[in-house]
PDB file of C-alpha atoms in Angstrom:
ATOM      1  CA  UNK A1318      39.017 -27.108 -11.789  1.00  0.00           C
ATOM      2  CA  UNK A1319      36.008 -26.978 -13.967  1.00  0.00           C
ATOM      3  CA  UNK A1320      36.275 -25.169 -17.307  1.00  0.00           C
ATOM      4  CA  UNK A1321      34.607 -26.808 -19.876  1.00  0.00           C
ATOM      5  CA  UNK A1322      32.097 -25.474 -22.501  1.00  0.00           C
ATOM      6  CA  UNK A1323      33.482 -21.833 -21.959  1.00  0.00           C
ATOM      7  CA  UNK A1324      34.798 -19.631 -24.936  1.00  0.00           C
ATOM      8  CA  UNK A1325      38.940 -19.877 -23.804  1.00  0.00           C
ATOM      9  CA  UNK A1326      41.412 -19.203 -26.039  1.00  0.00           C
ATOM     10  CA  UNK A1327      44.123 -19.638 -23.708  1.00  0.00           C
ATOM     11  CA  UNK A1328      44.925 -21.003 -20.827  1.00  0.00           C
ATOM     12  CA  UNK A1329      47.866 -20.269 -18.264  1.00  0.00           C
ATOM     13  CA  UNK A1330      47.960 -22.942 -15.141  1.00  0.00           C
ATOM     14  CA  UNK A1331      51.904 -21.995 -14.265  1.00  0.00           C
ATOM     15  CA  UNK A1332      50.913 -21.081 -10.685  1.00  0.00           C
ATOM     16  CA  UNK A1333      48.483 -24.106 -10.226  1.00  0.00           C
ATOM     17  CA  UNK A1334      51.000 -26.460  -8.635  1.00  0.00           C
ATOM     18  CA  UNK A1335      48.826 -28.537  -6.539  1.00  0.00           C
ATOM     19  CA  UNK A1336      46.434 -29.410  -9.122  1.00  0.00           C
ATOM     20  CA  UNK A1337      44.889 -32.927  -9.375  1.00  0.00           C
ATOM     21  CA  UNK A1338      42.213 -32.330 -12.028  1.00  0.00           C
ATOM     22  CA  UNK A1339      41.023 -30.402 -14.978  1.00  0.00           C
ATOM     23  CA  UNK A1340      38.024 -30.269 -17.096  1.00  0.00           C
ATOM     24  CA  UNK A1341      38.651 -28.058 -19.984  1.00  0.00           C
ATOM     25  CA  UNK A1342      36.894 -29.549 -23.054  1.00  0.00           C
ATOM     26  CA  UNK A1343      34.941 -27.753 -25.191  1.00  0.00           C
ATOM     27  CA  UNK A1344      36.990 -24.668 -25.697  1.00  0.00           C
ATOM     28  CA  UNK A1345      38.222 -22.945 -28.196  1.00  0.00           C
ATOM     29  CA  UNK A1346      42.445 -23.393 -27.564  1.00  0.00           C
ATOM     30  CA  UNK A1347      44.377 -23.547 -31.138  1.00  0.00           C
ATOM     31  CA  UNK A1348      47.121 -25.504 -31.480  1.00  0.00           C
ATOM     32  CA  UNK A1349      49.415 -22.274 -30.510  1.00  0.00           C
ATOM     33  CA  UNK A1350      48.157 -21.401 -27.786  1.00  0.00           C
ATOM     34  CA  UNK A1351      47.748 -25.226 -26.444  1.00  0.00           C
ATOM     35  CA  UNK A1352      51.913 -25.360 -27.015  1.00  0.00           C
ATOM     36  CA  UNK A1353      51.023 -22.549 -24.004  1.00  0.00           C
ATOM     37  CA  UNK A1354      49.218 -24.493 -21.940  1.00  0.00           C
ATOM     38  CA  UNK A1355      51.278 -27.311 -22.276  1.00  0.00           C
ATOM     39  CA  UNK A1356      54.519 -25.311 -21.602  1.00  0.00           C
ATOM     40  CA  UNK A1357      52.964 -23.362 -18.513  1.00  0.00           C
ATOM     41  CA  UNK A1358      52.012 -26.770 -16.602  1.00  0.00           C
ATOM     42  CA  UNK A1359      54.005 -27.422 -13.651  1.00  0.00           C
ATOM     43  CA  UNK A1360      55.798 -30.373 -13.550  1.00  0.00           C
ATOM     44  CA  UNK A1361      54.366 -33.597 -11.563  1.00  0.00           C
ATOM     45  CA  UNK A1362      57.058 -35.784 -11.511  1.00  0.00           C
ATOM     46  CA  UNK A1363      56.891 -37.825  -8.653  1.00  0.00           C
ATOM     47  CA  UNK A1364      53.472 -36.690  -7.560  1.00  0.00           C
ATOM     48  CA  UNK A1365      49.795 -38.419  -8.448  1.00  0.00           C
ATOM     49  CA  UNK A1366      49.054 -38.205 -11.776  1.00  0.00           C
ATOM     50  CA  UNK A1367      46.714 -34.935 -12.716  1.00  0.00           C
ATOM     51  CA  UNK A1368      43.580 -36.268 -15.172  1.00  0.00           C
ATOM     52  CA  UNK A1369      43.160 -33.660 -17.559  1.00  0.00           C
ATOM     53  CA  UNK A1370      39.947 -33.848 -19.152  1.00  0.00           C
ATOM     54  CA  UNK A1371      40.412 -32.087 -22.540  1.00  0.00           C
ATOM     55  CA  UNK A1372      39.035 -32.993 -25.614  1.00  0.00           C
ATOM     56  CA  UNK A1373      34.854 -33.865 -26.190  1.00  0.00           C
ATOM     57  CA  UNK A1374      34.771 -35.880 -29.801  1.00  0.00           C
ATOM     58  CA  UNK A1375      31.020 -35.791 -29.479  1.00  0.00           C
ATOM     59  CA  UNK A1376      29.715 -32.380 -29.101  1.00  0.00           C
ATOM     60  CA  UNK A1377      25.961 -31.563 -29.101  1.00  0.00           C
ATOM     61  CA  UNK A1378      26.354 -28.759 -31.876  1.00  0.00           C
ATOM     62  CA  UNK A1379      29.033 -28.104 -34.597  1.00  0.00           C
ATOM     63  CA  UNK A1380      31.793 -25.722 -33.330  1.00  0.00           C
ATOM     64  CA  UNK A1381      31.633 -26.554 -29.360  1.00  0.00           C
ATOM     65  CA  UNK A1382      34.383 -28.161 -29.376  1.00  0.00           C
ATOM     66  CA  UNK A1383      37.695 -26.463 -30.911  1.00  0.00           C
ATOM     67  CA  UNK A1384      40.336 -27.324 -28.522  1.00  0.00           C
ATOM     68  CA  UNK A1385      43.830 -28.814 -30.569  1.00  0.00           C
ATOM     69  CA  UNK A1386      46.419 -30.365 -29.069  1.00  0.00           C
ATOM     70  CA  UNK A1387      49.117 -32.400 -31.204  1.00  0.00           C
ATOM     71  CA  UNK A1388      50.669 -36.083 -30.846  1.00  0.00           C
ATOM     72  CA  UNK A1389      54.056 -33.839 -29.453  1.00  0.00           C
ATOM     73  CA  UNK A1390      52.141 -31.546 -27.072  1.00  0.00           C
ATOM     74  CA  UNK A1391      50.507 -34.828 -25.727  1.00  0.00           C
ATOM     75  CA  UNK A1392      53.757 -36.471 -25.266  1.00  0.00           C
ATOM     76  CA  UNK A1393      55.364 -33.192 -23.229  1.00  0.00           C
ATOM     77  CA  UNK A1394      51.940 -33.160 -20.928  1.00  0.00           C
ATOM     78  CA  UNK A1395      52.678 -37.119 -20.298  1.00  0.00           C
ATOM     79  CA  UNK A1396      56.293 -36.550 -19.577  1.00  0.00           C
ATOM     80  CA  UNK A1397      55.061 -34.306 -16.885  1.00  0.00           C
ATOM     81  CA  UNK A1398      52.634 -36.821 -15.020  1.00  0.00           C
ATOM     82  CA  UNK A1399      49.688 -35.595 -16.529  1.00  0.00           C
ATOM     83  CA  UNK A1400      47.129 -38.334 -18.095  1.00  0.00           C
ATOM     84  CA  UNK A1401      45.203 -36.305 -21.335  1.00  0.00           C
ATOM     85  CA  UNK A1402      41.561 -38.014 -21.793  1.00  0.00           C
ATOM     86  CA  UNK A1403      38.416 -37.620 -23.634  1.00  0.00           C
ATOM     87  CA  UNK A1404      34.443 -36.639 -22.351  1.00  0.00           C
ATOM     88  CA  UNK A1405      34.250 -40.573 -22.176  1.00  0.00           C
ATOM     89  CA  UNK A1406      37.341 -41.372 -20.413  1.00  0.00           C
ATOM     90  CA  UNK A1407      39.641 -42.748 -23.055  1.00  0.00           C
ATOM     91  CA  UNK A1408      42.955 -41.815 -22.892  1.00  0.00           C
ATOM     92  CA  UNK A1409      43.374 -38.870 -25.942  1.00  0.00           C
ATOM     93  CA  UNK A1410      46.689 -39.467 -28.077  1.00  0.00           C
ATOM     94  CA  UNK A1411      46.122 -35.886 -29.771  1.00  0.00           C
ATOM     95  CA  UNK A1412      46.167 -35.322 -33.414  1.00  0.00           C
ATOM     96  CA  UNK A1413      48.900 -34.837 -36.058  1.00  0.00           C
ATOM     97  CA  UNK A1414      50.543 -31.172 -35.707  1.00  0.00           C
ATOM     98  CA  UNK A1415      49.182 -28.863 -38.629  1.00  0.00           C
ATOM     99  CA  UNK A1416      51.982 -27.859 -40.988  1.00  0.00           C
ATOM    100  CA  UNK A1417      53.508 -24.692 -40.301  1.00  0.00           C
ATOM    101  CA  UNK A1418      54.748 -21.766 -42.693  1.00  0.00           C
ATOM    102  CA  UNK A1419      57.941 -20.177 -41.574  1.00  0.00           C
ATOM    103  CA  UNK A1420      58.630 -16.492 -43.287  1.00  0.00           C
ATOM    104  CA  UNK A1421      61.486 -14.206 -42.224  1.00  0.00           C
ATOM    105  CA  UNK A1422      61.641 -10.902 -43.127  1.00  0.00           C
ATOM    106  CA  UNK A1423      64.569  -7.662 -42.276  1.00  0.00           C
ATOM    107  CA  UNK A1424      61.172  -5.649 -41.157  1.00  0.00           C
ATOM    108  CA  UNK A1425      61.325  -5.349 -37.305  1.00  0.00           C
ATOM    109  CA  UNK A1426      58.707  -5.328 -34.981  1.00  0.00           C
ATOM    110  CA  UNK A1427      55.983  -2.548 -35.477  1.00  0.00           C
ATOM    111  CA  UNK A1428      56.586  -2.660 -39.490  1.00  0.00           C
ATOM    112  CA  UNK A1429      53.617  -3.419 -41.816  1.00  0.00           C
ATOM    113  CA  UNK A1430      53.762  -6.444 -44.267  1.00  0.00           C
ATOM    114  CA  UNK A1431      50.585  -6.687 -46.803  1.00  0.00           C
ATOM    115  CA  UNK A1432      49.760 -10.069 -47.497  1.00  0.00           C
ATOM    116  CA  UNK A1433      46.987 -12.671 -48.533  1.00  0.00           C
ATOM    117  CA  UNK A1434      46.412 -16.190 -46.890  1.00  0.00           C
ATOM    118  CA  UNK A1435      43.998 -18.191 -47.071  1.00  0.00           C
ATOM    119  CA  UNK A1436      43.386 -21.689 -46.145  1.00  0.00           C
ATOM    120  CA  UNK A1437      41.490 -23.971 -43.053  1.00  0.00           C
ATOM    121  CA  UNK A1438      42.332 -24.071 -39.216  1.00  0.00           C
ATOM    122  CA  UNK A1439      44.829 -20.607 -39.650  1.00  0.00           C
ATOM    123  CA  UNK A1440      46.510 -19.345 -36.735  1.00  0.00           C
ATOM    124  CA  UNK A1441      49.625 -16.434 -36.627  1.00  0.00           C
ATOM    125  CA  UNK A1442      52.349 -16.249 -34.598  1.00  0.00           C
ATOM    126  CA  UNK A1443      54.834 -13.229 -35.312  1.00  0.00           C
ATOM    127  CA  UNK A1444      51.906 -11.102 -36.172  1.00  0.00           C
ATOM    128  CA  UNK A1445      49.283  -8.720 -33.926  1.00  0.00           C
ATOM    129  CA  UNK A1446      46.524  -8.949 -36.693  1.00  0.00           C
ATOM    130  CA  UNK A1447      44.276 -11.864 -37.273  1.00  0.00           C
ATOM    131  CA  UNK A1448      44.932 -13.783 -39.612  1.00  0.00           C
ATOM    132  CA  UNK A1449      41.949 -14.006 -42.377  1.00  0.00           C
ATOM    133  CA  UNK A1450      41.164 -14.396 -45.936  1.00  0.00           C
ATOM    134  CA  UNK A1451      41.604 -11.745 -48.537  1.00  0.00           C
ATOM    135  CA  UNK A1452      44.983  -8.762 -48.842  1.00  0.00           C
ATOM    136  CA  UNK A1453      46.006  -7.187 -45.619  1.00  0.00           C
ATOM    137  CA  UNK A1454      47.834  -5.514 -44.058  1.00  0.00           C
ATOM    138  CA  UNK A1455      49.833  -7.152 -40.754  1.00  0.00           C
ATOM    139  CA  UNK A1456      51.557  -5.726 -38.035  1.00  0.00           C
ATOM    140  CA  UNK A1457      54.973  -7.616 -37.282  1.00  0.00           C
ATOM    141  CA  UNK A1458      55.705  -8.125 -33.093  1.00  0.00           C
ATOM    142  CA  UNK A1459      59.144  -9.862 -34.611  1.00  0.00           C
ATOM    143  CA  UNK A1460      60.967 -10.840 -37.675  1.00  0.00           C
ATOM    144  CA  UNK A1461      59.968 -14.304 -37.820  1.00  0.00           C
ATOM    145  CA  UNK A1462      56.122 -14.939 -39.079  1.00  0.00           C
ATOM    146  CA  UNK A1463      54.763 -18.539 -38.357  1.00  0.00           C
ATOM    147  CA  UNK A1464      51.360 -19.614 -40.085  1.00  0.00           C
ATOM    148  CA  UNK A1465      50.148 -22.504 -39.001  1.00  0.00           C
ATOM    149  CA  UNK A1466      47.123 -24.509 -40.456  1.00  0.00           C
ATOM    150  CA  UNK A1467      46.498 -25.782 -43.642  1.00  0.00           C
ATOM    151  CA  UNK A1468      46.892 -22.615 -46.493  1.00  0.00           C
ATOM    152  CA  UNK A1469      45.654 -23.295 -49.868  1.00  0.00           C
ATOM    153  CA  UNK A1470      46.788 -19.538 -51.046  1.00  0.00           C
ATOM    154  CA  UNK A1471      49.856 -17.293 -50.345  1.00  0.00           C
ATOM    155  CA  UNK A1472      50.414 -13.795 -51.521  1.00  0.00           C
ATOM    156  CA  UNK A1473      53.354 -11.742 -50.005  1.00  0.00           C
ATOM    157  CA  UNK A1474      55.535  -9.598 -52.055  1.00  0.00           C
ATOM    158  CA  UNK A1475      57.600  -6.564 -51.739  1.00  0.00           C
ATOM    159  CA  UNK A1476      57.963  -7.555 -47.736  1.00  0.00           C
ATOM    160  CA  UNK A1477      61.904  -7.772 -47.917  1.00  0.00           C
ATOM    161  CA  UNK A1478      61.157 -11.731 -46.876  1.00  0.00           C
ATOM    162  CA  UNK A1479      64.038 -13.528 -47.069  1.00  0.00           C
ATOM    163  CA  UNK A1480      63.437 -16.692 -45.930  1.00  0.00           C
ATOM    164  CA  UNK A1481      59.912 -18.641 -46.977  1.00  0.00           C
ATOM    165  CA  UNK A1482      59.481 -22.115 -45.740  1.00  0.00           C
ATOM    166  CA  UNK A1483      56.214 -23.855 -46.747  1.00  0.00           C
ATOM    167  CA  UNK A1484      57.488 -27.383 -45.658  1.00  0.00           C
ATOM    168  CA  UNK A1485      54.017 -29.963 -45.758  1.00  0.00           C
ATOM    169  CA  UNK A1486      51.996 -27.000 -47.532  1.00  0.00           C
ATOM    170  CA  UNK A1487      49.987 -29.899 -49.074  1.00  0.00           C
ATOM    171  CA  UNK A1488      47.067 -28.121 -49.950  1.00  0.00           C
ATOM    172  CA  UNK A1489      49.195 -25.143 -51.124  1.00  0.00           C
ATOM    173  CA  UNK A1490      47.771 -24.244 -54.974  1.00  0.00           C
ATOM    174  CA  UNK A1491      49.154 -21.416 -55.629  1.00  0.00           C
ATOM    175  CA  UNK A1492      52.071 -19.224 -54.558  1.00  0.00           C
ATOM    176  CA  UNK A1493      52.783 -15.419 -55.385  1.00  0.00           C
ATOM    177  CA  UNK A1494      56.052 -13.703 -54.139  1.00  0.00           C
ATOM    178  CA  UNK A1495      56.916 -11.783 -56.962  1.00  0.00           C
ATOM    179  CA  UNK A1496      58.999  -9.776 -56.648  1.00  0.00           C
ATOM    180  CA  UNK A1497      60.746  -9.566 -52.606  1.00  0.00           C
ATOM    181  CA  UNK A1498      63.768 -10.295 -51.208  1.00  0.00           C
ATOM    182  CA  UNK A1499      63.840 -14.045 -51.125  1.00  0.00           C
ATOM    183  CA  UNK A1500      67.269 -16.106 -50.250  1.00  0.00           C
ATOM    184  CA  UNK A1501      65.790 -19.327 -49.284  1.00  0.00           C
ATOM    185  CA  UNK A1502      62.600 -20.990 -50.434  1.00  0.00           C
ATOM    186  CA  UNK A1503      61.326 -24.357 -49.481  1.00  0.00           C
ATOM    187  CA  UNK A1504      58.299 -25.640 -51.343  1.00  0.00           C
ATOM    188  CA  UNK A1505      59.052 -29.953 -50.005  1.00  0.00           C
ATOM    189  CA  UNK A1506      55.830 -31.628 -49.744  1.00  0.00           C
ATOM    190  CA  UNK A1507      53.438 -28.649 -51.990  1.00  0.00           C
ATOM    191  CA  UNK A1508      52.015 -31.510 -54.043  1.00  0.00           C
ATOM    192  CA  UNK A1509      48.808 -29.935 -55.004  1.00  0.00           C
ATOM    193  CA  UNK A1510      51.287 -26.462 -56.108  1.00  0.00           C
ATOM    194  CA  UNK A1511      49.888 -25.688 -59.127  1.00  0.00           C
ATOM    195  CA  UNK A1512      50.175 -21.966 -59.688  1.00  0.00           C
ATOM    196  CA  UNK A1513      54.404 -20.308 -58.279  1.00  0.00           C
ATOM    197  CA  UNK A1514      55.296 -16.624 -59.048  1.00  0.00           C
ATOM    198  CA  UNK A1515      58.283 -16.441 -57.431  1.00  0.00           C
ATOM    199  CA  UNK A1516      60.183 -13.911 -60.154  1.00  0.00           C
ATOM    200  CA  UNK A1517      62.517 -11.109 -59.075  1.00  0.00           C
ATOM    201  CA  UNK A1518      63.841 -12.571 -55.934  1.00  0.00           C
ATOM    202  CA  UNK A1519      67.436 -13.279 -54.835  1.00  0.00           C
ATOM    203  CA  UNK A1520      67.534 -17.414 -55.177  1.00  0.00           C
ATOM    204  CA  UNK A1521      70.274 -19.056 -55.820  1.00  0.00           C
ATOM    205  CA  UNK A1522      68.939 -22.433 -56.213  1.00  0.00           C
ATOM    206  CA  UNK A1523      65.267 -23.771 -56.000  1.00  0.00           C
ATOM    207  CA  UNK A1524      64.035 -27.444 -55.464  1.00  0.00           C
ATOM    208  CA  UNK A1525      60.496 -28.293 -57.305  1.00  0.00           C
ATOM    209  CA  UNK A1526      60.266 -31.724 -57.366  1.00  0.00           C
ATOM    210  CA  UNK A1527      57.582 -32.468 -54.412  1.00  0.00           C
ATOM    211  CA  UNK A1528      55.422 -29.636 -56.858  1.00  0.00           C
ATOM    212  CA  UNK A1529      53.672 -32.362 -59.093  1.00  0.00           C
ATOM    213  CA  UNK A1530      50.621 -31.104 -59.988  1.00  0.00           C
TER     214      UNK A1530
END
């Protein structure tokens, strides 16, 4: 199958069992959805190998080539007899997995949370709307909100969230979730932190001592 230089944003290849190769480089699959594709590939064990061509590292213009897939999601495709490799034929190990912000709420899904993140590389998972920069409103499709990407700026208060994890956050500079419904808030590895509301919540205990800056 060849699917390269398209404008995909997913990719589902559950019912292609007798596949032996794939071009897909040059797309625009996030590291989310990529967990997808990974997840939906049947497995190949003790079949030929399927060459999966799916990353370009020299594209002709700036933004051809989006596709992410991590060191893990790598490892999973291998483990299923698939060989990952680049436009020139190198084998692709993947790249480290962007850090990932884990928020729980006691909305349900179909509720409204207002919020404001901003960073690089965003994606949501837990959420219907885009994420973007700038205060808005999102619509939850679950309790459990995941963020990944790199986010230099997080606003969310008065969402009854009462779990926030912002584990690897290290480009995180400033934090406001004054006041909410916190329990649990884990700020390891925010070394560029320099700005924390996080007033009026329901902590118990609180760990600062990745926030150096």
């Amino acid at each position: 199958a060849f699917i390269a230089a398209n404008q995909l944003t997913s990719l589902d290849m559950s019912d292609c069992s007798s596949l032996t190769k794939l071009e897909m480089y040059s797309n625009h699959i996030n590291s989310t959805n990529m967990e997808s594709f990974v997840a939906s590939l049947p497995d190949r064990t003790g079949k030929d190998a399927c060459s999966i061509k799916i990353f370009n590292p020299a594209p002709s213009t700036a933004g051809e080539e989006t596709n992410v897939i991590t060191t893990t999601q790598v490892a999973a495709a291998t483990a299923k007899n698939y060989s990952l490799i680049t436009t020139a034929g190198t084998a692709y190990a993947g790249v480290t997995p962007p850090p990932v912000v884990t928020m729980v709420t006691s909305k349900v899904a179909g509720n409204t949370i207002q919020m404001n993140i901003e960073g690089s590389g965003l994606s949501i998972d837990g959420s219907s709307t885009a994420v973007s920069n700038g205060m808005k409103w999102y619509t939850l499709t679950g309790s459990t909100i995941k963020v990944t990407g790199n986010v230099t700026k997080l606003e969310c208060y008065s969402c009854d969230m009462t779990s926030l994890d912002l584990t690897g956050q290290s480009s995180l500079t400033y934090l406001d979730v004054a006041p909410d419904a916190l329990t649990s808030l884990t700020l390891k590895g925010c070394s560029a932190l320099q700005t924390a509301f996080i007033a009026a919540n329901q902590l118990t205990s609180l760990d600062m001592s990745d926030c150096s800056s």
